[in-house]
Amino acid sequence: PDSGRVGYGGYSGGEGFYGGWGGGGGDLPITVLEMYTVALALVTWGERLRNRKVVIWCDNQSVTHILTKQASKCGKLSMLLREAVLACLQFNVLIKAKYVRSEANVLADSLSRGDLRRFWSAAPPSARPTPSETPRASALQSALRSINS
């Protein structure tokens, strides 16, 4: 998963999602935006990831650390971390967070910027024909709204 000021995106196993922040979400600290995207990926793909061990590649070292420790002193990040952990518990997913340089995070980065041309130039042939705009997970949207107020 990846986030930026424009939007967010994620890619896993041939499936991608992306969306724009709208409503001022992009004004939040980048660590909050990245954590939101990780939680959204786990909620969106939870059923497909059921009973698996999953590596979360993240280009934000703070988020990687928070996911590894499963703790944050920041209330905003804790709310989003809670949603990620709940998705892991619901679908029996064990995650391991690993840092990846932004330059190597091409697929998620291009989706987070809405750059589908770049996405398709780097995506494997097995990728779904169209990355879908992600469904708005209601609990995550509520958390993001309360963080933004």
mmCIF file of the C-alpha atoms, coordinates in Angstrom:
data_MODEL
# 
_entry.id   MODEL 
# 
loop_
_atom_site.group_PDB 
_atom_site.id 
_atom_site.type_symbol 
_atom_site.label_atom_id 
_atom_site.label_alt_id 
_atom_site.label_comp_id 
_atom_site.label_asym_id 
_atom_site.label_entity_id 
_atom_site.label_seq_id 
_atom_site.pdbx_PDB_ins_code 
_atom_site.Cartn_x 
_atom_site.Cartn_y 
_atom_site.Cartn_z 
_atom_site.occupancy 
_atom_site.B_iso_or_equiv 
_atom_site.pdbx_formal_charge 
_atom_site.auth_seq_id 
_atom_site.auth_comp_id 
_atom_site.auth_asym_id 
_atom_site.auth_atom_id 
_atom_site.pdbx_PDB_model_num 
ATOM 1   C CA . PRO A 1 1   ? 0.000   0.000   0.000   1.00 0.00 ? 1   PRO A CA 1 
ATOM 2   C CA . ASP A 1 2   ? 1.007   3.619   -0.485  1.00 0.00 ? 2   ASP A CA 1 
ATOM 3   C CA . SER A 1 3   ? -0.364  7.069   0.248   1.00 0.00 ? 3   SER A CA 1 
ATOM 4   C CA . GLY A 1 4   ? 0.416   10.567  -0.845  1.00 0.00 ? 4   GLY A CA 1 
ATOM 5   C CA . ARG A 1 5   ? -1.176  13.976  -0.840  1.00 0.00 ? 5   ARG A CA 1 
ATOM 6   C CA . VAL A 1 6   ? -3.239  13.094  -3.936  1.00 0.00 ? 6   VAL A CA 1 
ATOM 7   C CA . GLY A 1 7   ? -4.625  9.732   -2.844  1.00 0.00 ? 7   GLY A CA 1 
ATOM 8   C CA . TYR A 1 8   ? -3.927  6.167   -1.830  1.00 0.00 ? 8   TYR A CA 1 
ATOM 9   C CA . GLY A 1 9   ? -3.423  2.835   -3.529  1.00 0.00 ? 9   GLY A CA 1 
ATOM 10  C CA . GLY A 1 10  ? -2.466  -0.762  -3.004  1.00 0.00 ? 10  GLY A CA 1 
ATOM 11  C CA . TYR A 1 11  ? -1.535  -3.782  -5.051  1.00 0.00 ? 11  TYR A CA 1 
ATOM 12  C CA . SER A 1 12  ? -1.414  -7.452  -4.132  1.00 0.00 ? 12  SER A CA 1 
ATOM 13  C CA . GLY A 1 13  ? -1.571  -10.675 -6.086  1.00 0.00 ? 13  GLY A CA 1 
ATOM 14  C CA . GLY A 1 14  ? -2.885  -9.183  -9.295  1.00 0.00 ? 14  GLY A CA 1 
ATOM 15  C CA . GLU A 1 15  ? -5.455  -6.899  -7.634  1.00 0.00 ? 15  GLU A CA 1 
ATOM 16  C CA . GLY A 1 16  ? -5.154  -3.175  -7.123  1.00 0.00 ? 16  GLY A CA 1 
ATOM 17  C CA . PHE A 1 17  ? -7.190  -0.407  -5.530  1.00 0.00 ? 17  PHE A CA 1 
ATOM 18  C CA . TYR A 1 18  ? -6.887  3.344   -5.516  1.00 0.00 ? 18  TYR A CA 1 
ATOM 19  C CA . GLY A 1 19  ? -8.788  6.459   -4.561  1.00 0.00 ? 19  GLY A CA 1 
ATOM 20  C CA . GLY A 1 20  ? -8.480  10.172  -3.918  1.00 0.00 ? 20  GLY A CA 1 
ATOM 21  C CA . TRP A 1 21  ? -8.648  11.814  -0.521  1.00 0.00 ? 21  TRP A CA 1 
ATOM 22  C CA . GLY A 1 22  ? -11.274 14.466  -1.106  1.00 0.00 ? 22  GLY A CA 1 
ATOM 23  C CA . GLY A 1 23  ? -12.647 16.309  1.913   1.00 0.00 ? 23  GLY A CA 1 
ATOM 24  C CA . GLY A 1 24  ? -9.195  17.437  3.100   1.00 0.00 ? 24  GLY A CA 1 
ATOM 25  C CA . GLY A 1 25  ? -7.919  13.968  4.009   1.00 0.00 ? 25  GLY A CA 1 
ATOM 26  C CA . GLY A 1 26  ? -4.681  14.694  2.159   1.00 0.00 ? 26  GLY A CA 1 
ATOM 27  C CA . ASP A 1 27  ? -3.923  17.438  4.687   1.00 0.00 ? 27  ASP A CA 1 
ATOM 28  C CA . LEU A 1 28  ? -3.301  14.858  7.435   1.00 0.00 ? 28  LEU A CA 1 
ATOM 29  C CA . PRO A 1 29  ? 0.261   13.771  8.333   1.00 0.00 ? 29  PRO A CA 1 
ATOM 30  C CA . ILE A 1 30  ? 1.658   11.274  5.834   1.00 0.00 ? 30  ILE A CA 1 
ATOM 31  C CA . THR A 1 31  ? 2.086   8.623   8.550   1.00 0.00 ? 31  THR A CA 1 
ATOM 32  C CA . VAL A 1 32  ? -1.666  8.746   9.229   1.00 0.00 ? 32  VAL A CA 1 
ATOM 33  C CA . LEU A 1 33  ? -2.430  8.503   5.503   1.00 0.00 ? 33  LEU A CA 1 
ATOM 34  C CA . GLU A 1 34  ? -0.094  5.529   5.100   1.00 0.00 ? 34  GLU A CA 1 
ATOM 35  C CA . MET A 1 35  ? -1.586  3.732   8.112   1.00 0.00 ? 35  MET A CA 1 
ATOM 36  C CA . TYR A 1 36  ? -5.080  4.322   6.728   1.00 0.00 ? 36  TYR A CA 1 
ATOM 37  C CA . THR A 1 37  ? -4.042  2.696   3.456   1.00 0.00 ? 37  THR A CA 1 
ATOM 38  C CA . VAL A 1 38  ? -2.553  -0.339  5.217   1.00 0.00 ? 38  VAL A CA 1 
ATOM 39  C CA . ALA A 1 39  ? -5.753  -0.786  7.230   1.00 0.00 ? 39  ALA A CA 1 
ATOM 40  C CA . LEU A 1 40  ? -7.836  -0.352  4.083   1.00 0.00 ? 40  LEU A CA 1 
ATOM 41  C CA . ALA A 1 41  ? -5.795  -3.012  2.288   1.00 0.00 ? 41  ALA A CA 1 
ATOM 42  C CA . LEU A 1 42  ? -6.366  -5.479  5.127   1.00 0.00 ? 42  LEU A CA 1 
ATOM 43  C CA . VAL A 1 43  ? -10.096 -4.734  5.257   1.00 0.00 ? 43  VAL A CA 1 
ATOM 44  C CA . THR A 1 44  ? -10.468 -4.845  1.449   1.00 0.00 ? 44  THR A CA 1 
ATOM 45  C CA . TRP A 1 45  ? -8.462  -8.033  0.911   1.00 0.00 ? 45  TRP A CA 1 
ATOM 46  C CA . GLY A 1 46  ? -9.158  -9.722  4.257   1.00 0.00 ? 46  GLY A CA 1 
ATOM 47  C CA . GLU A 1 47  ? -11.263 -12.548 2.864   1.00 0.00 ? 47  GLU A CA 1 
ATOM 48  C CA . ARG A 1 48  ? -8.680  -13.326 0.186   1.00 0.00 ? 48  ARG A CA 1 
ATOM 49  C CA . LEU A 1 49  ? -5.896  -13.262 2.784   1.00 0.00 ? 49  LEU A CA 1 
ATOM 50  C CA . ARG A 1 50  ? -7.768  -15.460 5.282   1.00 0.00 ? 50  ARG A CA 1 
ATOM 51  C CA . ASN A 1 51  ? -5.533  -17.878 7.237   1.00 0.00 ? 51  ASN A CA 1 
ATOM 52  C CA . ARG A 1 52  ? -2.312  -16.563 5.673   1.00 0.00 ? 52  ARG A CA 1 
ATOM 53  C CA . LYS A 1 53  ? 0.945   -14.954 6.649   1.00 0.00 ? 53  LYS A CA 1 
ATOM 54  C CA . VAL A 1 54  ? 1.327   -11.695 4.744   1.00 0.00 ? 54  VAL A CA 1 
ATOM 55  C CA . VAL A 1 55  ? 4.205   -9.286  4.223   1.00 0.00 ? 55  VAL A CA 1 
ATOM 56  C CA . ILE A 1 56  ? 3.111   -5.648  4.145   1.00 0.00 ? 56  ILE A CA 1 
ATOM 57  C CA . TRP A 1 57  ? 5.627   -3.698  2.058   1.00 0.00 ? 57  TRP A CA 1 
ATOM 58  C CA . CYS A 1 58  ? 5.493   -0.064  3.155   1.00 0.00 ? 58  CYS A CA 1 
ATOM 59  C CA . ASP A 1 59  ? 7.649   2.891   2.116   1.00 0.00 ? 59  ASP A CA 1 
ATOM 60  C CA . ASN A 1 60  ? 7.085   4.677   5.430   1.00 0.00 ? 60  ASN A CA 1 
ATOM 61  C CA . GLN A 1 61  ? 9.489   3.586   8.164   1.00 0.00 ? 61  GLN A CA 1 
ATOM 62  C CA . SER A 1 62  ? 7.276   4.920   10.954  1.00 0.00 ? 62  SER A CA 1 
ATOM 63  C CA . VAL A 1 63  ? 4.306   2.854   9.798   1.00 0.00 ? 63  VAL A CA 1 
ATOM 64  C CA . THR A 1 64  ? 6.526   -0.197  9.389   1.00 0.00 ? 64  THR A CA 1 
ATOM 65  C CA . HIS A 1 65  ? 7.692   0.256   12.996  1.00 0.00 ? 65  HIS A CA 1 
ATOM 66  C CA . ILE A 1 66  ? 4.136   0.801   14.296  1.00 0.00 ? 66  ILE A CA 1 
ATOM 67  C CA . LEU A 1 67  ? 2.891   -2.332  12.520  1.00 0.00 ? 67  LEU A CA 1 
ATOM 68  C CA . THR A 1 68  ? 5.799   -4.372  13.862  1.00 0.00 ? 68  THR A CA 1 
ATOM 69  C CA . LYS A 1 69  ? 5.281   -3.196  17.448  1.00 0.00 ? 69  LYS A CA 1 
ATOM 70  C CA . GLN A 1 70  ? 1.477   -3.029  17.054  1.00 0.00 ? 70  GLN A CA 1 
ATOM 71  C CA . ALA A 1 71  ? 1.520   0.102   19.165  1.00 0.00 ? 71  ALA A CA 1 
ATOM 72  C CA . SER A 1 72  ? 1.571   3.866   18.771  1.00 0.00 ? 72  SER A CA 1 
ATOM 73  C CA . LYS A 1 73  ? 1.506   6.724   21.246  1.00 0.00 ? 73  LYS A CA 1 
ATOM 74  C CA . CYS A 1 74  ? -0.418  8.809   18.715  1.00 0.00 ? 74  CYS A CA 1 
ATOM 75  C CA . GLY A 1 75  ? -4.184  8.478   19.169  1.00 0.00 ? 75  GLY A CA 1 
ATOM 76  C CA . LYS A 1 76  ? -4.864  9.005   15.452  1.00 0.00 ? 76  LYS A CA 1 
ATOM 77  C CA . LEU A 1 77  ? -2.505  6.216   14.462  1.00 0.00 ? 77  LEU A CA 1 
ATOM 78  C CA . SER A 1 78  ? -3.797  3.967   17.243  1.00 0.00 ? 78  SER A CA 1 
ATOM 79  C CA . MET A 1 79  ? -7.350  4.239   15.873  1.00 0.00 ? 79  MET A CA 1 
ATOM 80  C CA . LEU A 1 80  ? -6.211  3.119   12.433  1.00 0.00 ? 80  LEU A CA 1 
ATOM 81  C CA . LEU A 1 81  ? -3.890  0.451   13.837  1.00 0.00 ? 81  LEU A CA 1 
ATOM 82  C CA . ARG A 1 82  ? -6.853  -0.937  15.781  1.00 0.00 ? 82  ARG A CA 1 
ATOM 83  C CA . GLU A 1 83  ? -8.816  -1.318  12.530  1.00 0.00 ? 83  GLU A CA 1 
ATOM 84  C CA . ALA A 1 84  ? -5.865  -3.102  10.906  1.00 0.00 ? 84  ALA A CA 1 
ATOM 85  C CA . VAL A 1 85  ? -5.474  -5.465  13.868  1.00 0.00 ? 85  VAL A CA 1 
ATOM 86  C CA . LEU A 1 86  ? -9.226  -6.162  13.961  1.00 0.00 ? 86  LEU A CA 1 
ATOM 87  C CA . ALA A 1 87  ? -9.143  -7.115  10.272  1.00 0.00 ? 87  ALA A CA 1 
ATOM 88  C CA . CYS A 1 88  ? -6.205  -9.438  10.977  1.00 0.00 ? 88  CYS A CA 1 
ATOM 89  C CA . LEU A 1 89  ? -8.096  -11.064 13.842  1.00 0.00 ? 89  LEU A CA 1 
ATOM 90  C CA . GLN A 1 90  ? -11.322 -11.360 11.853  1.00 0.00 ? 90  GLN A CA 1 
ATOM 91  C CA . PHE A 1 91  ? -9.609  -13.055 8.911   1.00 0.00 ? 91  PHE A CA 1 
ATOM 92  C CA . ASN A 1 92  ? -6.843  -14.840 10.860  1.00 0.00 ? 92  ASN A CA 1 
ATOM 93  C CA . VAL A 1 93  ? -4.080  -12.982 9.029   1.00 0.00 ? 93  VAL A CA 1 
ATOM 94  C CA . LEU A 1 94  ? -0.575  -12.745 10.445  1.00 0.00 ? 94  LEU A CA 1 
ATOM 95  C CA . ILE A 1 95  ? 1.274   -9.700  9.117   1.00 0.00 ? 95  ILE A CA 1 
ATOM 96  C CA . LYS A 1 96  ? 4.928   -8.813  8.973   1.00 0.00 ? 96  LYS A CA 1 
ATOM 97  C CA . ALA A 1 97  ? 5.777   -5.260  7.968   1.00 0.00 ? 97  ALA A CA 1 
ATOM 98  C CA . LYS A 1 98  ? 8.854   -4.597  5.872   1.00 0.00 ? 98  LYS A CA 1 
ATOM 99  C CA . TYR A 1 99  ? 10.245  -1.318  4.630   1.00 0.00 ? 99  TYR A CA 1 
ATOM 100 C CA . VAL A 1 100 ? 10.616  -0.805  0.889   1.00 0.00 ? 100 VAL A CA 1 
ATOM 101 C CA . ARG A 1 101 ? 12.187  2.252   -0.725  1.00 0.00 ? 101 ARG A CA 1 
ATOM 102 C CA . SER A 1 102 ? 9.645   4.485   -2.479  1.00 0.00 ? 102 SER A CA 1 
ATOM 103 C CA . GLU A 1 103 ? 11.405  3.968   -5.814  1.00 0.00 ? 103 GLU A CA 1 
ATOM 104 C CA . ALA A 1 104 ? 10.844  0.202   -5.519  1.00 0.00 ? 104 ALA A CA 1 
ATOM 105 C CA . ASN A 1 105 ? 7.173   0.576   -4.563  1.00 0.00 ? 105 ASN A CA 1 
ATOM 106 C CA . VAL A 1 106 ? 6.162   1.379   -8.154  1.00 0.00 ? 106 VAL A CA 1 
ATOM 107 C CA . LEU A 1 107 ? 2.757   -0.303  -8.395  1.00 0.00 ? 107 LEU A CA 1 
ATOM 108 C CA . ALA A 1 108 ? 1.276   1.029   -5.153  1.00 0.00 ? 108 ALA A CA 1 
ATOM 109 C CA . ASP A 1 109 ? 2.946   4.410   -5.644  1.00 0.00 ? 109 ASP A CA 1 
ATOM 110 C CA . SER A 1 110 ? 1.516   4.862   -9.143  1.00 0.00 ? 110 SER A CA 1 
ATOM 111 C CA . LEU A 1 111 ? -1.975  3.900   -7.939  1.00 0.00 ? 111 LEU A CA 1 
ATOM 112 C CA . SER A 1 112 ? -1.765  6.346   -5.023  1.00 0.00 ? 112 SER A CA 1 
ATOM 113 C CA . ARG A 1 113 ? -0.992  9.103   -7.513  1.00 0.00 ? 113 ARG A CA 1 
ATOM 114 C CA . GLY A 1 114 ? -3.744  8.027   -9.890  1.00 0.00 ? 114 GLY A CA 1 
ATOM 115 C CA . ASP A 1 115 ? -1.075  7.405   -12.551 1.00 0.00 ? 115 ASP A CA 1 
ATOM 116 C CA . LEU A 1 116 ? -2.616  4.388   -14.297 1.00 0.00 ? 116 LEU A CA 1 
ATOM 117 C CA . ARG A 1 117 ? -0.308  4.726   -17.301 1.00 0.00 ? 117 ARG A CA 1 
ATOM 118 C CA . ARG A 1 118 ? 2.713   4.183   -15.032 1.00 0.00 ? 118 ARG A CA 1 
ATOM 119 C CA . PHE A 1 119 ? 0.875   1.376   -13.228 1.00 0.00 ? 119 PHE A CA 1 
ATOM 120 C CA . TRP A 1 120 ? 0.189   -0.500  -16.461 1.00 0.00 ? 120 TRP A CA 1 
ATOM 121 C CA . SER A 1 121 ? 3.733   -0.051  -17.731 1.00 0.00 ? 121 SER A CA 1 
ATOM 122 C CA . ALA A 1 122 ? 5.049   -1.759  -14.563 1.00 0.00 ? 122 ALA A CA 1 
ATOM 123 C CA . ALA A 1 123 ? 2.233   -4.237  -13.790 1.00 0.00 ? 123 ALA A CA 1 
ATOM 124 C CA . PRO A 1 124 ? 2.628   -7.922  -14.578 1.00 0.00 ? 124 PRO A CA 1 
ATOM 125 C CA . PRO A 1 125 ? 0.414   -9.388  -17.332 1.00 0.00 ? 125 PRO A CA 1 
ATOM 126 C CA . SER A 1 126 ? -1.625  -11.199 -14.653 1.00 0.00 ? 126 SER A CA 1 
ATOM 127 C CA . ALA A 1 127 ? -2.870  -7.903  -13.160 1.00 0.00 ? 127 ALA A CA 1 
ATOM 128 C CA . ARG A 1 128 ? -6.607  -7.329  -13.273 1.00 0.00 ? 128 ARG A CA 1 
ATOM 129 C CA . PRO A 1 129 ? -7.653  -5.267  -16.278 1.00 0.00 ? 129 PRO A CA 1 
ATOM 130 C CA . THR A 1 130 ? -8.672  -2.268  -14.186 1.00 0.00 ? 130 THR A CA 1 
ATOM 131 C CA . PRO A 1 131 ? -7.591  -1.458  -10.664 1.00 0.00 ? 131 PRO A CA 1 
ATOM 132 C CA . SER A 1 132 ? -10.819 -0.740  -8.865  1.00 0.00 ? 132 SER A CA 1 
ATOM 133 C CA . GLU A 1 133 ? -11.644 2.313   -6.866  1.00 0.00 ? 133 GLU A CA 1 
ATOM 134 C CA . THR A 1 134 ? -11.839 0.855   -3.426  1.00 0.00 ? 134 THR A CA 1 
ATOM 135 C CA . PRO A 1 135 ? -15.083 0.515   -1.572  1.00 0.00 ? 135 PRO A CA 1 
ATOM 136 C CA . ARG A 1 136 ? -15.216 2.928   1.325   1.00 0.00 ? 136 ARG A CA 1 
ATOM 137 C CA . ALA A 1 137 ? -14.879 0.799   4.438   1.00 0.00 ? 137 ALA A CA 1 
ATOM 138 C CA . SER A 1 138 ? -17.332 2.480   6.808   1.00 0.00 ? 138 SER A CA 1 
ATOM 139 C CA . ALA A 1 139 ? -15.361 1.962   10.038  1.00 0.00 ? 139 ALA A CA 1 
ATOM 140 C CA . LEU A 1 140 ? -12.213 3.302   8.415   1.00 0.00 ? 140 LEU A CA 1 
ATOM 141 C CA . GLN A 1 141 ? -14.042 6.262   6.921   1.00 0.00 ? 141 GLN A CA 1 
ATOM 142 C CA . SER A 1 142 ? -15.482 7.080   10.346  1.00 0.00 ? 142 SER A CA 1 
ATOM 143 C CA . ALA A 1 143 ? -12.013 6.869   11.874  1.00 0.00 ? 143 ALA A CA 1 
ATOM 144 C CA . LEU A 1 144 ? -10.564 9.114   9.179   1.00 0.00 ? 144 LEU A CA 1 
ATOM 145 C CA . ARG A 1 145 ? -13.361 11.677  9.625   1.00 0.00 ? 145 ARG A CA 1 
ATOM 146 C CA . SER A 1 146 ? -12.844 11.803  13.389  1.00 0.00 ? 146 SER A CA 1 
ATOM 147 C CA . ILE A 1 147 ? -9.084  12.145  12.916  1.00 0.00 ? 147 ILE A CA 1 
ATOM 148 C CA . ASN A 1 148 ? -9.590  14.994  10.468  1.00 0.00 ? 148 ASN A CA 1 
ATOM 149 C CA . SER A 1 149 ? -11.896 16.962  12.790  1.00 0.00 ? 149 SER A CA 1 
# 
